C-alpha cells in the first residue's frame, strides 16, 4: 500500500461501480479511509441496491484498508448531509470529497421530458452541490480540504442528445471555478475531472448517436485536449491516479482547474477566453455587424451541426 493519502478520510460518491470504484480502491491503497457512496441504481437512476457499495467496501477491507458504505442519494440536501455525517461518524473527520455520482437520460431536445431534464440536473449538478456545501462548511472551519468534481466533454464541448447532461456538466465546471475562489483562501482546493472511459454510462450510448456525433466532429474524446493516442484503452481505473494526486497534499496549490483524463492521457483544459473581438466607440449597428462579421468574428467558424440538405425523392 502507498502513503500518498495516509490518515486522510475521503468520500467518493457513485463509487460502487466504474470510475468511482477505481478511485475508492486507489484511495484506500494510498492509505485513505473511504466512504463508498452509491445508491446502486441503474444507469438512468432508477432502482436501488446496497450490493455495489458493499462489494467495494468488502474489497477494500480484504486488501487491508478501511471503508464504510453509504447508500444515500446525492439528489437531495438531506442525502448530502447524511453522506458527510457518515464520514464523521465512522472516522471522526473528513479531508476529501470526490463527486462522481451520475446518471444518463439521453434524448434529443425536442423529445426531452421535464422529468428527464430534472432527474439528470438533480443527480449531477445539485448532487455536486448537496455534498460539497456541507463539506465546504467543515473544510472552511478546519482550514483545509480537497474537492474533486466531475465534469464532461459533453458539457465542455457539447454532444447531441445530451442537453440535460451537458448543461449539468458544464454547470459543474462553472461551479468548480467559482467554489475554488470561495474556498481557496481557507486552504481548500476545488478541481474537476473530465473523464474519458468506457463505463456503464458510455455503454448505453447507441451506435447511431456515436455516428451522429462523429459526423459532427464530436467524438467521445475531448476536442482541444490534443491528439488522442493511437491506442487509448479507456479503462475506468485510468482516471483514478490523477484524482488521487489532486486529493493529496502535493497538490496544495492546484486550484480551480479542469483536467481531461483518458487512458494514458491527462490534459489541462483551457478556461473560456476571448478568441476574437470587435471594438468601436459607441454602439454597433446591425448593418455594421452584418458587414464586419464574416471576415472577423465569423472567419473560419464551424457549425457543429449544419442544416441537412433535403432528401432527394427517388
Rosetta silent file (secondary structure, phi, psi, omega in degrees, C-alpha in Angstrom):
SEQUENCE: XXXXXXXXXXXXXXXXXXXXXXXXXXXXXXXXXXXXXXXXXXXXXXXXXXXXXXXXXXXXXXXXXXXXXXXXXXXXXXXXXXXXXXXXXXXXXXXXXXXXXXXXXXXXXXXXXXXXXXXXXXXXXXXXXXXXXXXXXXXXXXXXXXXXXXXXXXXXXXXXXXXXXXXXXXXXXXXXXXXXXXXXXXXXXXXXXXXXXXXXXXXXXXXXXXXXXXXXXXXXXXXXXXXXXXXXXXXXXXXXXXXXXXXXXXXXXXXXXXXXXXXXXXXXXXXXXXXXXXXXXXXXXXXXXXXXXXXXXXXXXXXXXXXXXXXXXX
SCORE:     score description
SCORE:     0.000 S_00000001
   1 L     0.000  148.533  179.501    0.000    0.000    0.000 S_00000001
   2 L   -88.654 -177.783 -177.701    1.095    3.576   -0.679 S_00000001
   3 L  -126.921    8.727 -175.007    1.220    6.560    1.655 S_00000001
   4 L   -59.021  -34.736 -177.490    0.070    9.457   -0.551 S_00000001
   5 L  -119.249   28.282 -178.332   -3.245    9.721    1.327 S_00000001
   6 L   -58.437  133.294  178.665   -2.227    8.223    4.653 S_00000001
   7 L    69.614    9.687  175.953   -4.524    9.243    7.536 S_00000001
   8 L   -90.344  151.319  173.926   -6.911   11.030    5.152 S_00000001
   9 E  -115.905  127.210 -174.072  -10.667   10.436    5.156 S_00000001
  10 E  -127.225  144.839  169.196  -12.375   10.555    1.773 S_00000001
  11 E  -109.517  132.076  173.779  -15.900   10.414    0.401 S_00000001
  12 E  -126.621  109.914  179.428  -16.364    9.152   -3.159 S_00000001
  13 E   -79.823  149.958 -179.415  -19.926    9.384   -4.458 S_00000001
  14 L    63.655   35.702 -172.897  -21.052    6.911   -7.092 S_00000001
  15 L  -103.987   18.905  175.877  -18.182    4.603   -6.181 S_00000001
  16 L   -79.365  -20.256 -178.745  -19.966    1.277   -6.310 S_00000001
  17 L  -147.207  169.902  167.501  -19.014    0.782   -9.956 S_00000001
  18 H    57.318 -137.031 -176.015  -16.909    2.173  -12.812 S_00000001
  19 H   -60.442  -44.242 -179.497  -14.753    5.249  -12.409 S_00000001
  20 H   -61.181  -40.139  177.652  -15.849    5.880   -8.829 S_00000001
  21 H   -59.757  -45.992  179.757  -14.985    2.334   -7.809 S_00000001
  22 H   -60.317  -37.825  179.219  -11.476    2.705   -9.218 S_00000001
  23 H   -67.506  -46.411  179.971  -10.996    5.930   -7.277 S_00000001
  24 H   -59.386  -43.674 -179.075  -12.223    4.425   -3.998 S_00000001
  25 H   -65.520  -42.565 -179.729   -9.916    1.412   -4.370 S_00000001
  26 H   -69.520  -38.847  176.564   -6.859    3.528   -5.199 S_00000001
  27 H   -56.714  -47.108  179.915   -7.597    5.952   -2.353 S_00000001
  28 H   -63.651  -39.342  178.393   -7.656    3.022    0.077 S_00000001
  29 H   -62.870  -30.577  179.318   -4.479    1.627   -1.462 S_00000001
  30 L   -90.504   10.248  171.338   -2.829    5.004   -0.840 S_00000001
  31 L   102.339   -0.292 -178.734   -3.821    4.930    2.827 S_00000001
  32 L   -81.830  151.635  168.750   -7.146    6.799    2.930 S_00000001
  33 E   -92.833  131.294 -165.558  -10.211    5.709    4.871 S_00000001
  34 E  -121.923  133.698  166.557  -13.078    5.758    2.392 S_00000001
  35 E   -94.131  113.937 -179.722  -16.833    6.312    2.464 S_00000001
  36 E   -92.894  104.167 -179.166  -18.139    4.377   -0.532 S_00000001
  37 E  -100.272  129.407  174.250  -21.390    6.080   -1.546 S_00000001
  38 L  -167.676  131.307  176.656  -23.712    4.506   -4.101 S_00000001
  39 L   -79.821  -12.816  177.925  -27.479    4.021   -4.267 S_00000001
  40 L    73.248   28.989 -178.369  -26.909    1.012   -6.504 S_00000001
  41 L   -86.735  178.243  174.820  -29.331    2.159   -9.172 S_00000001
  42 L   -75.461  173.872 -178.423  -29.481    1.612  -12.901 S_00000001
  43 L   -59.391  -31.409 -179.609  -27.740    3.960  -15.338 S_00000001
  44 L   -86.681    4.220  176.240  -30.911    6.041  -15.598 S_00000001
  45 L    92.113   -3.211 -178.981  -31.071    6.397  -11.810 S_00000001
  46 L   -84.387  149.597  176.713  -33.960    4.017  -11.210 S_00000001
  47 L    80.988  163.705  176.918  -33.872    1.323   -8.540 S_00000001
  48 L  -143.447  154.576  175.996  -31.610    0.852   -5.530 S_00000001
  49 L  -162.527  138.408  177.954  -29.289   -1.823   -4.208 S_00000001
  50 L   -83.559  -12.212 -172.765  -26.753   -1.937   -1.402 S_00000001
  51 H   -60.548  -47.320 -178.183  -24.631   -4.538   -3.193 S_00000001
  52 H   -57.082  -48.108  179.835  -22.374   -2.259   -5.317 S_00000001
  53 H   -65.928  -43.245 -179.820  -21.237   -0.148   -2.358 S_00000001
  54 H   -61.457  -39.480 -178.716  -20.960   -3.184   -0.065 S_00000001
  55 H   -63.148  -41.162 -179.868  -18.867   -5.062   -2.618 S_00000001
  56 H   -69.140  -41.260  177.063  -16.340   -2.224   -2.877 S_00000001
  57 H   -59.387  -45.538  179.763  -16.158   -1.861    0.913 S_00000001
  58 H   -62.799  -39.146  178.996  -15.501   -5.588    1.257 S_00000001
  59 H   -64.729  -41.921  178.235  -12.807   -5.464   -1.412 S_00000001
  60 H   -62.210  -44.669 -179.226  -11.086   -2.577    0.366 S_00000001
  61 H   -65.310  -39.457  178.473  -11.199   -4.414    3.698 S_00000001
  62 H   -63.181  -27.551  178.799   -9.897   -7.626    2.144 S_00000001
  63 L   -90.228    7.703  176.220   -6.922   -5.621    0.863 S_00000001
  64 L    92.729    7.438 -179.082   -6.189   -4.296    4.352 S_00000001
  65 L   -98.110 -178.399  179.713   -7.894   -0.903    4.060 S_00000001
  66 E  -120.360  133.560 -179.082  -10.709    0.829    5.931 S_00000001
  67 E  -160.258  153.881  172.104  -14.059    1.737    4.379 S_00000001
  68 E  -133.788  154.023 -179.748  -17.756    2.098    5.130 S_00000001
  69 E   -96.225  151.758  173.103  -20.738    2.084    2.801 S_00000001
  70 E  -140.962  135.875 -174.215  -23.357    4.793    2.347 S_00000001
  71 L  -115.594   14.377 -177.088  -26.492    4.393    0.239 S_00000001
  72 L   -73.865  149.918  175.524  -27.933    7.935    0.332 S_00000001
  73 L   -80.665  137.882  176.856  -28.939    9.787   -2.829 S_00000001
  74 L   -78.919   -6.789 -172.906  -26.913   12.876   -3.682 S_00000001
  75 L   -77.902   -3.596  177.378  -30.008   14.416   -5.294 S_00000001
  76 L  -127.050  154.550  178.026  -31.284   15.846   -2.009 S_00000001
  77 H   -66.662  -36.209  176.951  -29.706   18.126    0.576 S_00000001
  78 H   -61.907  -39.712  177.767  -30.618   15.632    3.312 S_00000001
  79 H   -63.148  -44.460  178.592  -28.782   12.950    1.363 S_00000001
  80 H   -60.596  -44.438  178.522  -25.686   15.132    1.009 S_00000001
  81 H   -61.606  -40.801 -178.658  -25.682   15.941    4.714 S_00000001
  82 H   -66.129  -36.147  177.813  -26.056   12.263    5.568 S_00000001
  83 H   -63.931  -43.708  177.234  -23.089   11.304    3.401 S_00000001
  84 H   -62.704  -43.107 -179.160  -20.897   13.820    5.223 S_00000001
  85 H   -61.938  -35.407  178.388  -22.218   12.586    8.574 S_00000001
  86 H   -59.218  -42.113  178.694  -21.299    9.020    7.654 S_00000001
  87 H   -64.621  -44.606 -177.932  -17.648   10.044    7.315 S_00000001
  88 H   -67.620  -40.873  179.599  -17.641   11.929   10.606 S_00000001
  89 H   -67.384  -37.922 -174.929  -19.422    9.157   12.496 S_00000001
  90 H   -82.483  -38.211 -171.098  -17.190    6.410   11.116 S_00000001
  91 H  -125.605   -6.171  173.735  -13.811    8.121   11.063 S_00000001
  92 L    83.538   -2.458  179.471  -14.125   11.344   13.056 S_00000001
  93 L  -164.786  177.751  176.953  -13.107   13.732   10.286 S_00000001
  94 L  -149.165  133.242 -178.831  -13.213   14.479    6.565 S_00000001
  95 L  -121.126  -28.924 -169.664  -10.433   15.602    4.232 S_00000001
  96 E  -138.592  136.239  172.803  -11.506   14.767    0.670 S_00000001
  97 E  -127.585  127.629  176.716  -14.745   14.815   -1.316 S_00000001
  98 E  -124.491  122.355 -173.852  -14.991   13.365   -4.834 S_00000001
  99 E  -107.620   90.639 -177.722  -18.342   13.702   -6.618 S_00000001
 100 L   -98.090  -24.518 -171.456  -18.575   11.042   -9.315 S_00000001
 101 L   -50.757  134.718 -179.470  -22.248   10.024   -8.985 S_00000001
 102 L  -165.035  162.569  176.052  -24.223   10.445  -12.174 S_00000001
 103 L  -137.242  169.603  175.233  -26.989    9.133  -14.412 S_00000001
 104 L  -126.799  137.676  169.669  -27.960    9.393  -18.078 S_00000001
 105 L  -138.808   64.832 -174.857  -31.321   10.187  -19.653 S_00000001
 106 L   -63.859  134.978  177.344  -30.222   10.869  -23.242 S_00000001
 107 E  -166.402  141.336  173.281  -32.831   12.389  -25.524 S_00000001
 108 L   -61.201  147.112 -173.218  -32.875   14.921  -28.331 S_00000001
 109 H   -53.197  -42.760 -176.045  -34.007   18.292  -27.023 S_00000001
 110 H   -71.153   -9.855  176.823  -37.295   18.277  -28.937 S_00000001
 111 H  -110.996   -6.988 -173.405  -38.190   14.912  -27.345 S_00000001
 112 L   -71.730  135.560  178.560  -36.837   15.510  -23.838 S_00000001
 113 L   -91.861  163.118  176.922  -39.325   15.482  -20.991 S_00000001
 114 H   -61.532  -38.109 -179.707  -39.253   17.694  -17.922 S_00000001
 115 H   -65.825  -39.416  178.049  -38.637   14.634  -15.776 S_00000001
 116 H   -65.672  -37.102  175.825  -35.628   13.602  -17.881 S_00000001
 117 H   -66.489  -52.471 -174.717  -34.211   17.101  -17.517 S_00000001
 118 H   -61.905  -40.124 -176.890  -34.883   17.354  -13.788 S_00000001
 119 H   -63.362  -44.550 -178.612  -33.508   13.904  -12.956 S_00000001
 120 H   -69.689  -43.209  177.785  -30.142   14.490  -14.625 S_00000001
 121 H   -62.032  -39.385 -177.659  -29.734   18.007  -13.228 S_00000001
 122 H   -63.319  -45.017 -176.564  -30.657   16.729   -9.751 S_00000001
 123 H   -75.516  -46.859 -175.035  -28.046   13.972   -9.636 S_00000001
 124 H   -78.728  -61.414 -171.782  -25.164   15.712  -11.399 S_00000001
 125 H   -78.520  -54.934  177.174  -25.433   19.426  -10.669 S_00000001
 126 H   -66.010  -35.352  178.749  -27.473   19.546   -7.478 S_00000001
 127 H   -61.961  -32.005  174.241  -25.782   16.333   -6.364 S_00000001
 128 H   -68.987  -45.198  179.245  -22.425   18.069   -6.567 S_00000001
 129 H   -64.941  -43.097 -172.929  -23.738   20.998   -4.522 S_00000001
 130 H   -62.886  -28.853  178.212  -25.573   18.848   -1.960 S_00000001
 131 H   -91.398  -41.659 -176.511  -22.353   17.096   -0.937 S_00000001
 132 H   -71.220  -31.149 -179.635  -19.876   19.942   -1.435 S_00000001
 133 H   -59.935  -58.188  179.185  -21.937   22.508    0.508 S_00000001
 134 H   -64.567  -32.947  176.998  -21.799   20.760    3.904 S_00000001
 135 H   -64.220  -38.165 -177.827  -18.231   19.633    3.217 S_00000001
 136 H   -66.075  -33.966  176.430  -17.219   23.238    2.498 S_00000001
 137 H   -61.528  -45.703  178.800  -18.545   24.382    5.880 S_00000001
 138 H   -66.376  -45.311 -178.211  -16.343   21.794    7.564 S_00000001
 139 H   -63.706  -38.178  177.815  -13.327   22.479    5.343 S_00000001
 140 H   -62.610  -41.707 -179.629  -13.565   26.213    5.985 S_00000001
 141 H   -66.426  -39.506 -176.378  -13.560   25.619    9.736 S_00000001
 142 H   -90.745    0.392  176.888  -10.599   23.257    9.636 S_00000001
 143 L    59.635   45.087  176.227   -8.682   25.409    7.122 S_00000001
 144 L   171.889  155.335  178.513   -8.119   22.651    4.609 S_00000001
 145 E   157.923  164.278  179.464   -9.665   20.059    2.337 S_00000001
 146 E  -128.038  131.541  173.501   -9.857   18.744   -1.196 S_00000001
 147 E  -123.230  126.029  175.812  -12.880   18.734   -3.516 S_00000001
 148 E  -124.135  113.399  179.961  -12.720   16.998   -6.886 S_00000001
 149 E   -95.635  173.814  179.607  -15.840   17.294   -9.034 S_00000001
 150 E  -125.677  114.113  174.419  -16.669   15.540  -12.296 S_00000001
 151 E   -98.145 -155.468 -179.123  -17.415   17.466  -15.491 S_00000001
 152 L  -168.156  152.199  172.185  -17.505   16.013  -19.007 S_00000001
 153 H   -57.955  -32.828  178.525  -16.587   16.683  -22.607 S_00000001
 154 H   -59.089  -33.992  177.031  -20.332   16.654  -23.222 S_00000001
 155 H   -84.621  -39.182 -175.784  -20.574   19.814  -21.134 S_00000001
 156 H   -72.433  -31.301 -178.232  -17.317   21.443  -22.176 S_00000001
 157 L  -122.794  -31.293  179.887  -17.922   20.949  -25.924 S_00000001
 158 L   104.358  137.242  173.374  -21.420   19.545  -26.350 S_00000001
 159 L  -133.201  139.020  176.936  -22.880   16.247  -27.502 S_00000001
 160 L   -64.101  146.264  178.593  -26.114   15.745  -29.406 S_00000001
 161 L    77.799    8.910 -176.702  -28.869   14.152  -27.381 S_00000001
 162 E  -134.514   44.496  179.161  -27.396   15.332  -24.095 S_00000001
 163 H   -61.942  -39.210  178.919  -28.781   18.804  -23.415 S_00000001
 164 H   -69.080  -49.894 -179.180  -29.594   17.817  -19.831 S_00000001
 165 H   -64.653  -44.855 -179.802  -26.300   16.028  -19.165 S_00000001
 166 H   -63.675  -41.292  178.355  -24.222   18.671  -20.955 S_00000001
 167 H   -61.879  -42.916  179.327  -25.912   21.524  -19.070 S_00000001
 168 H   -64.491  -43.880 -175.142  -25.221   19.784  -15.763 S_00000001
 169 H   -72.467  -36.009  174.492  -21.605   19.007  -16.610 S_00000001
 170 H   -70.356  -34.311  174.555  -20.787   22.496  -17.892 S_00000001
 171 H   -60.671  -38.212  178.525  -22.537   23.799  -14.789 S_00000001
 172 H   -66.011  -37.185  176.456  -20.191   21.680  -12.683 S_00000001
 173 H   -62.315  -43.508  177.386  -17.183   23.229  -14.450 S_00000001
 174 H   -66.207  -40.861  175.559  -18.521   26.678  -13.594 S_00000001
 175 H   -56.343  -44.893 -177.884  -19.293   25.547  -10.049 S_00000001
 176 H   -61.503  -46.182 -178.720  -15.707   24.316   -9.702 S_00000001
 177 H   -64.410  -39.338 -179.448  -14.159   27.601  -10.830 S_00000001
 178 H   -72.544  -44.606 -179.531  -16.375   29.620   -8.502 S_00000001
 179 H   -62.946  -34.198  177.759  -16.010   27.293   -5.497 S_00000001
 180 H   -60.816  -36.627  178.651  -12.232   27.381   -5.921 S_00000001
 181 H   -76.306  -32.373  176.242  -12.361   31.144   -5.443 S_00000001
 182 H   -66.477  -38.840 -166.934  -14.718   30.862   -2.469 S_00000001
 183 H  -108.000  -14.800 -175.282  -12.593   28.319   -0.626 S_00000001
 184 H   -55.169  -39.318 -176.725   -9.002   28.815   -1.766 S_00000001
 185 H   -69.596  -12.153  177.256   -8.148   31.330    0.961 S_00000001
 186 H   -98.551   10.456  179.492   -9.099   28.730    3.564 S_00000001
 187 L    82.273   16.203 -179.587   -6.588   26.210    2.219 S_00000001
 188 E  -104.820  134.916  175.231   -9.211   24.251    0.280 S_00000001
 189 E  -110.234  146.077  179.141   -8.719   23.322   -3.366 S_00000001
 190 E  -132.604  115.072  179.312  -11.502   22.570   -5.849 S_00000001
 191 E  -131.260  166.495 -176.657  -10.691   20.946   -9.185 S_00000001
 192 E  -131.321  148.414  176.600  -12.641   18.982  -11.772 S_00000001
 193 E  -112.651  131.764  168.967  -12.063   15.892  -13.882 S_00000001
 194 E  -105.870  101.318 -172.949  -13.456   15.393  -17.380 S_00000001
 195 E   -86.482  151.081  169.734  -13.102   11.627  -17.769 S_00000001
 196 E  -126.273  102.712 -175.704  -12.845    9.576  -20.930 S_00000001
 197 L  -154.974  150.254  173.863  -13.527    5.947  -20.086 S_00000001
 198 L   -79.083  120.715 -176.692  -15.645    3.008  -21.107 S_00000001
 199 L  -144.288 -178.417  175.479  -18.250    2.560  -18.397 S_00000001
 200 H   -56.649  -39.789 -176.222  -21.885    1.542  -17.848 S_00000001
 201 H   -68.577  -49.270 -179.962  -22.925    5.052  -18.837 S_00000001
 202 H   -67.048  -26.968  179.336  -20.960    5.273  -22.081 S_00000001
 203 H   -67.137  -19.002  179.930  -22.051    1.720  -22.868 S_00000001
 204 L   -85.317  -10.124 -179.081  -25.667    2.877  -23.092 S_00000001
 205 L   -72.887  118.161 -177.830  -24.936    5.345  -25.912 S_00000001
 206 L   -67.803  154.538 -178.717  -26.322    3.742  -29.099 S_00000001
 207 H   -60.321  -32.798  179.002  -24.105    3.406  -32.153 S_00000001
 208 H   -61.553  -37.713  178.033  -26.436    5.714  -34.105 S_00000001
 209 H   -70.449  -39.404  177.282  -25.688    8.503  -31.622 S_00000001
 210 H   -61.629  -42.600  179.626  -21.965    7.808  -31.807 S_00000001
 211 H   -64.621  -40.115  179.471  -22.100    8.000  -35.602 S_00000001
 212 H   -64.569  -42.758  179.510  -24.036   11.269  -35.473 S_00000001
 213 H   -67.065  -40.042  178.503  -21.538   12.837  -33.088 S_00000001
 214 H   -63.087  -40.767  179.803  -18.600   11.638  -35.156 S_00000001
 215 H   -65.314  -26.781  178.975  -20.174   13.101  -38.308 S_00000001
 216 L   -90.955    4.601 -178.129  -20.499   16.415  -36.494 S_00000001
 217 L    80.219   16.345 -178.644  -16.861   16.317  -35.399 S_00000001
 218 L  -115.987  103.952  178.425  -17.878   15.434  -31.840 S_00000001
 219 L   -97.138 -177.973  178.170  -16.292   12.251  -30.583 S_00000001
 220 L   -78.546  -12.799  175.151  -16.378   10.699  -27.152 S_00000001
 221 L   -95.716  171.457 -172.851  -12.893   12.129  -26.571 S_00000001
 222 L   -83.744  130.361  169.120  -12.058   15.740  -25.951 S_00000001
 223 L   -80.377  144.589  179.817  -11.545   18.210  -28.711 S_00000001
 224 L    85.214   -7.732  179.560   -8.891   20.716  -27.808 S_00000001
 225 L   -93.651   14.368 -179.161   -7.219   18.209  -25.490 S_00000001
 226 L    88.915  166.464 -179.161   -4.599   17.419  -28.099 S_00000001
 227 L   -64.405  137.828  178.831   -4.465   14.437  -30.449 S_00000001
 228 L   -73.158  143.888  176.187   -5.651   11.203  -28.883 S_00000001
 229 L   -58.565  154.693 -179.257   -3.053    8.404  -28.612 S_00000001
 230 L   -62.647  -34.519  178.523   -3.305    5.739  -31.283 S_00000001
 231 L  -121.900  107.906 -178.069   -4.150    3.197  -28.605 S_00000001
 232 L  -119.439  107.154 -172.989   -6.362    4.544  -25.840 S_00000001
 233 L   -67.352  -31.895  179.369   -7.558    1.796  -23.504 S_00000001
 234 L    56.855   37.201  175.396  -10.185    3.989  -21.795 S_00000001
 235 L   -74.348  134.034  179.345  -10.211    1.795  -18.696 S_00000001
 236 H   -54.562  -33.239 -179.020  -12.267    3.407  -15.900 S_00000001
 237 H   -69.210  -16.379 -179.566   -9.402    2.817  -13.461 S_00000001
 238 H   -66.116  -20.455 -177.698   -7.105    5.013  -15.582 S_00000001
 239 H   -78.122  -28.001 -170.223   -8.834    8.118  -14.201 S_00000001
 240 H   -60.220  -41.865 -176.186   -8.069    7.345  -10.547 S_00000001
 241 H   -58.331  -40.095  179.192   -4.350    8.281  -10.306 S_00000001
 242 H   -67.351  -37.570  178.128   -4.912   11.938  -11.239 S_00000001
 243 H   -64.486  -43.105  179.062   -7.794   12.161   -8.773 S_00000001
 244 H   -61.844  -41.195  179.777   -5.627   10.663   -6.028 S_00000001
 245 H   -66.604  -43.439  178.015   -2.843   13.133   -6.733 S_00000001
 246 H   -61.809  -28.632  179.969   -5.239   16.107   -6.710 S_00000001
 247 H   -79.787  -10.515 -173.946   -6.558   14.842   -3.365 S_00000001
 248 L   -89.249  169.337  176.712   -3.091   14.760   -1.834 S_00000001
 249 H   -66.901  -22.074 -179.226   -1.066   17.406   -0.012 S_00000001
 250 H   -64.393  -24.844 -177.161    1.242   17.527   -3.027 S_00000001
 251 H  -100.709   31.059 -173.430   -1.476   19.370   -5.000 S_00000001
 252 L   -61.908  -24.595 -176.804   -1.994   22.078   -2.376 S_00000001
 253 L  -110.064   12.418  177.455   -1.602   24.909   -4.888 S_00000001
 254 L   -98.361  112.664 -170.037   -3.583   23.393   -7.789 S_00000001
 255 L  -148.116  133.862  174.277   -6.977   25.065   -7.646 S_00000001
 256 L    79.306   25.673 -176.546   -9.862   25.862   -9.988 S_00000001
 257 L  -113.446  159.203  174.282   -8.775   23.703  -12.922 S_00000001
 258 E  -118.049  128.368  179.929  -10.409   21.128  -15.188 S_00000001
 259 E  -118.915  132.680  175.272   -8.371   18.112  -16.296 S_00000001
 260 E   -94.848  125.296 -177.781   -9.324   15.667  -19.042 S_00000001
 261 E  -125.077  122.247  178.908   -8.208   12.118  -18.234 S_00000001
 262 E  -151.484  119.840 -178.651   -8.474    9.239  -20.686 S_00000001
 263 L    57.448 -128.893  178.660   -6.235    6.196  -20.818 S_00000001
 264 L   -91.047   17.126 -176.351   -2.634    7.379  -20.605 S_00000001
 265 E  -112.693  129.634  173.022   -3.565   10.971  -21.459 S_00000001
 266 E  -126.708  123.796 -176.704   -4.008   13.825  -18.957 S_00000001
 267 E  -124.415  135.007  169.742   -4.817   17.273  -20.343 S_00000001
 268 E   -82.791  118.719 -178.331   -5.195   20.625  -18.624 S_00000001
 269 L   -83.793  143.795 -179.692   -8.291   22.153  -20.200 S_00000001
 270 L   -77.210  149.716  171.881   -8.327   25.848  -21.010 S_00000001
 271 L   -79.523  153.775  177.750  -10.730   28.220  -19.320 S_00000001
 272 L   -55.331  136.910 -179.168  -13.108   30.134  -21.624 S_00000001
 273 L  -147.782  160.239  177.688  -11.340   33.128  -23.161 S_00000001
 274 L   -66.612  130.192  177.861  -11.901   35.697  -25.878 S_00000001
 275 L   -97.994  -44.996  176.600  -10.917   34.324  -29.259 S_00000001
 276 L  -142.885  150.581 -176.064  -11.737   37.321  -31.459 S_00000001
 277 L  -141.200  137.429  169.556  -13.097   40.763  -30.619 S_00000001
 278 L  -107.508  132.478  179.537  -14.686   43.642  -32.488 S_00000001
 279 L  -134.516  144.489  172.190  -14.411   47.067  -30.845 S_00000001
 280 L  -156.150  161.889  174.162  -15.561   50.568  -31.702 S_00000001
 281 L   -76.940  125.745 -179.009  -16.514   53.694  -29.823 S_00000001
 282 L    89.334 -172.406 -173.210  -20.233   53.599  -29.246 S_00000001
 283 L   -88.235  139.672  174.673  -22.824   51.039  -30.223 S_00000001
 284 L   -72.872  142.112  171.970  -22.559   48.760  -33.230 S_00000001
 285 L   -91.438  158.773  178.480  -25.342   48.962  -35.781 S_00000001
 286 H   -59.892  -39.434 -179.457  -26.907   45.850  -37.242 S_00000001
 287 H   -64.721  -40.528  179.170  -25.621   46.876  -40.691 S_00000001
 288 H   -65.044  -43.209  178.359  -22.046   47.249  -39.399 S_00000001
 289 H   -61.751  -43.125 -179.819  -22.150   43.838  -37.749 S_00000001
 290 H   -60.472  -37.825 -178.905  -23.519   42.317  -40.936 S_00000001
 291 H   -76.396  -37.137 -172.932  -20.660   43.817  -42.932 S_00000001
 292 H   -88.233  -31.319 -169.563  -17.878   43.027  -40.465 S_00000001
 293 H   -56.274  -49.482 -173.996  -18.852   39.610  -39.058 S_00000001
 294 L   -56.986  -38.202 -176.419  -17.872   37.293  -41.975 S_00000001
 295 L   -94.810    2.786 -178.608  -14.261   38.493  -42.162 S_00000001
 296 L  -127.562  -94.781 -177.749  -13.687   38.909  -38.418 S_00000001
 297 L   -58.923  -37.243 -175.350  -15.645   37.076  -35.710 S_00000001
 298 L   -89.379    1.199 -176.998  -17.134   34.607  -38.174 S_00000001
 299 L   -65.425  126.401  179.910  -13.928   33.833  -40.056 S_00000001
 300 L    62.431   17.828  179.084  -13.321   30.052  -40.210 S_00000001
 301 L   -71.292  136.458 -177.027  -16.249   29.499  -37.848 S_00000001
 302 L  -109.961  129.430  173.598  -17.540   25.926  -37.952 S_00000001
 303 L   -82.287  117.110 -176.933  -21.178   24.988  -37.469 S_00000001
 304 L   -68.393  -16.822 -179.296  -21.134   21.809  -35.325 S_00000001
 305 L  -147.673   73.848 -176.932  -24.487   20.717  -36.749 S_00000001
 306 L   -65.541  153.682  178.548  -25.198   22.281  -40.152 S_00000001
 307 L   -60.629  135.017 -177.152  -28.642   22.060  -41.676 S_00000001
 308 L   -82.472  139.690  176.100  -29.064   18.877  -43.653 S_00000001
 309 L   -65.595  150.051  179.685  -29.962   19.149  -47.361 S_00000001
 310 L   -62.308  143.434  179.223  -33.419   17.875  -48.258 S_00000001
 311 L   -70.155  135.781  179.106  -33.544   14.221  -49.180 S_00000001
 312 L   -74.338  142.338 -179.827  -33.913   13.643  -52.878 S_00000001
 313 L   -83.676  125.248 -178.642  -37.074   11.897  -53.960 S_00000001
 314 L   -87.528    0.000    0.000  -36.340    8.600  -55.656 S_00000001
